[in-house]
mmCIF file of C-alpha atoms in Angstrom:
data_model
loop_
_atom_site.group_PDB
_atom_site.id
_atom_site.type_symbol
_atom_site.label_atom_id
_atom_site.label_comp_id
_atom_site.label_asym_id
_atom_site.label_seq_id
_atom_site.Cartn_x
_atom_site.Cartn_y
_atom_site.Cartn_z
ATOM 1 C CA UNK A 141 65.288 -42.210 -11.017
ATOM 2 C CA UNK A 142 68.440 -44.203 -11.641
ATOM 3 C CA UNK A 143 67.661 -46.508 -8.718
ATOM 4 C CA UNK A 144 64.317 -47.497 -10.245
ATOM 5 C CA UNK A 145 65.801 -47.850 -13.761
ATOM 6 C CA UNK A 146 63.289 -45.551 -15.444
ATOM 7 C CA UNK A 147 63.533 -46.294 -19.183
ATOM 8 C CA UNK A 148 62.403 -42.812 -20.287
ATOM 9 C CA UNK A 149 63.724 -39.242 -20.058
ATOM 10 C CA UNK A 150 62.656 -37.381 -16.936
ATOM 11 C CA UNK A 151 62.789 -33.789 -15.739
ATOM 12 C CA UNK A 152 63.879 -32.684 -12.287
ATOM 13 C CA UNK A 153 61.009 -30.396 -11.197
ATOM 14 C CA UNK A 154 63.400 -28.324 -9.074
ATOM 15 C CA UNK A 155 65.148 -27.275 -12.292
ATOM 16 C CA UNK A 156 61.939 -25.999 -13.921
ATOM 17 C CA UNK A 157 61.978 -22.590 -12.240
ATOM 18 C CA UNK A 158 63.068 -20.809 -15.450
ATOM 19 C CA UNK A 159 61.347 -23.192 -17.845
ATOM 20 C CA UNK A 160 57.767 -21.882 -17.902
ATOM 21 C CA UNK A 161 56.886 -23.619 -21.181
ATOM 22 C CA UNK A 162 57.820 -27.019 -19.764
ATOM 23 C CA UNK A 163 56.184 -26.288 -16.430
ATOM 24 C CA UNK A 164 52.960 -25.259 -18.166
ATOM 25 C CA UNK A 165 52.894 -28.494 -20.159
ATOM 26 C CA UNK A 166 54.138 -30.869 -17.476
ATOM 27 C CA UNK A 167 52.068 -29.529 -14.589
ATOM 28 C CA UNK A 168 53.190 -28.854 -11.050
ATOM 29 C CA UNK A 169 54.171 -32.316 -9.952
ATOM 30 C CA UNK A 170 54.310 -36.011 -10.268
ATOM 31 C CA UNK A 171 52.845 -37.943 -11.949
ATOM 32 C CA UNK A 172 52.903 -36.236 -15.300
ATOM 33 C CA UNK A 173 53.553 -37.635 -18.741
ATOM 34 C CA UNK A 174 53.696 -35.473 -21.832
ATOM 35 C CA UNK A 175 54.501 -36.133 -25.455
ATOM 36 C CA UNK A 176 56.110 -33.333 -27.461
ATOM 37 C CA UNK A 177 57.288 -33.143 -31.041
ATOM 38 C CA UNK A 178 60.777 -32.156 -32.158
ATOM 39 C CA UNK A 179 59.876 -28.446 -31.952
ATOM 40 C CA UNK A 180 58.577 -28.723 -28.389
ATOM 41 C CA UNK A 181 54.907 -28.542 -29.377
ATOM 42 C CA UNK A 182 52.689 -30.455 -26.969
ATOM 43 C CA UNK A 183 51.068 -33.469 -28.644
ATOM 44 C CA UNK A 184 49.530 -35.242 -25.649
ATOM 45 C CA UNK A 185 49.412 -34.859 -21.876
ATOM 46 C CA UNK A 186 48.298 -36.859 -18.862
ATOM 47 C CA UNK A 187 46.440 -33.706 -17.768
ATOM 48 C CA UNK A 188 43.537 -31.812 -19.336
ATOM 49 C CA UNK A 189 43.848 -28.485 -17.592
ATOM 50 C CA UNK A 190 43.898 -29.375 -13.890
ATOM 51 C CA UNK A 191 42.173 -32.754 -14.425
ATOM 52 C CA UNK A 192 44.516 -35.736 -14.210
ATOM 53 C CA UNK A 193 43.784 -38.267 -16.962
ATOM 54 C CA UNK A 194 46.708 -40.548 -16.259
ATOM 55 C CA UNK A 195 49.502 -41.877 -18.448
ATOM 56 C CA UNK A 196 47.186 -44.274 -20.300
ATOM 57 C CA UNK A 197 45.854 -41.332 -22.329
ATOM 58 C CA UNK A 198 49.330 -40.372 -23.571
ATOM 59 C CA UNK A 199 50.297 -43.974 -24.235
ATOM 60 C CA UNK A 200 47.080 -44.526 -26.223
ATOM 61 C CA UNK A 201 47.794 -41.397 -28.287
ATOM 62 C CA UNK A 202 51.331 -42.642 -28.939
ATOM 63 C CA UNK A 203 50.023 -46.066 -29.985
ATOM 64 C CA UNK A 204 47.541 -44.368 -32.331
ATOM 65 C CA UNK A 205 50.304 -42.276 -33.901
ATOM 66 C CA UNK A 206 52.403 -45.380 -34.569
ATOM 67 C CA UNK A 207 49.382 -47.269 -35.901
ATOM 68 C CA UNK A 208 48.380 -44.369 -38.165
ATOM 69 C CA UNK A 209 44.981 -44.071 -36.471
ATOM 70 C CA UNK A 210 45.567 -40.990 -34.327
ATOM 71 C CA UNK A 211 42.601 -38.666 -33.694
ATOM 72 C CA UNK A 212 42.655 -35.555 -35.911
ATOM 73 C CA UNK A 213 43.930 -33.268 -33.138
ATOM 74 C CA UNK A 214 46.808 -35.607 -32.239
ATOM 75 C CA UNK A 215 47.577 -36.432 -35.882
ATOM 76 C CA UNK A 216 47.761 -32.722 -36.751
ATOM 77 C CA UNK A 217 50.208 -32.173 -33.904
ATOM 78 C CA UNK A 218 52.308 -35.046 -35.202
#
């Protein structure tokens, strides 16, 4: 991660063994992008169940939150 200069926080999946809440939200592997609030509540995910939606979904939700136009479900989470 340091070699590629990732500008965001990342989780080492090998350290998730005892972190079931994170593992449930983040999925079983890469790629996965999630957005959580300060309490750890999931706001948006690049997965819908087992279906991979991609990071664009999370980034669009984040843009909507900042713009004040978030869908009701995302806005309520925020």
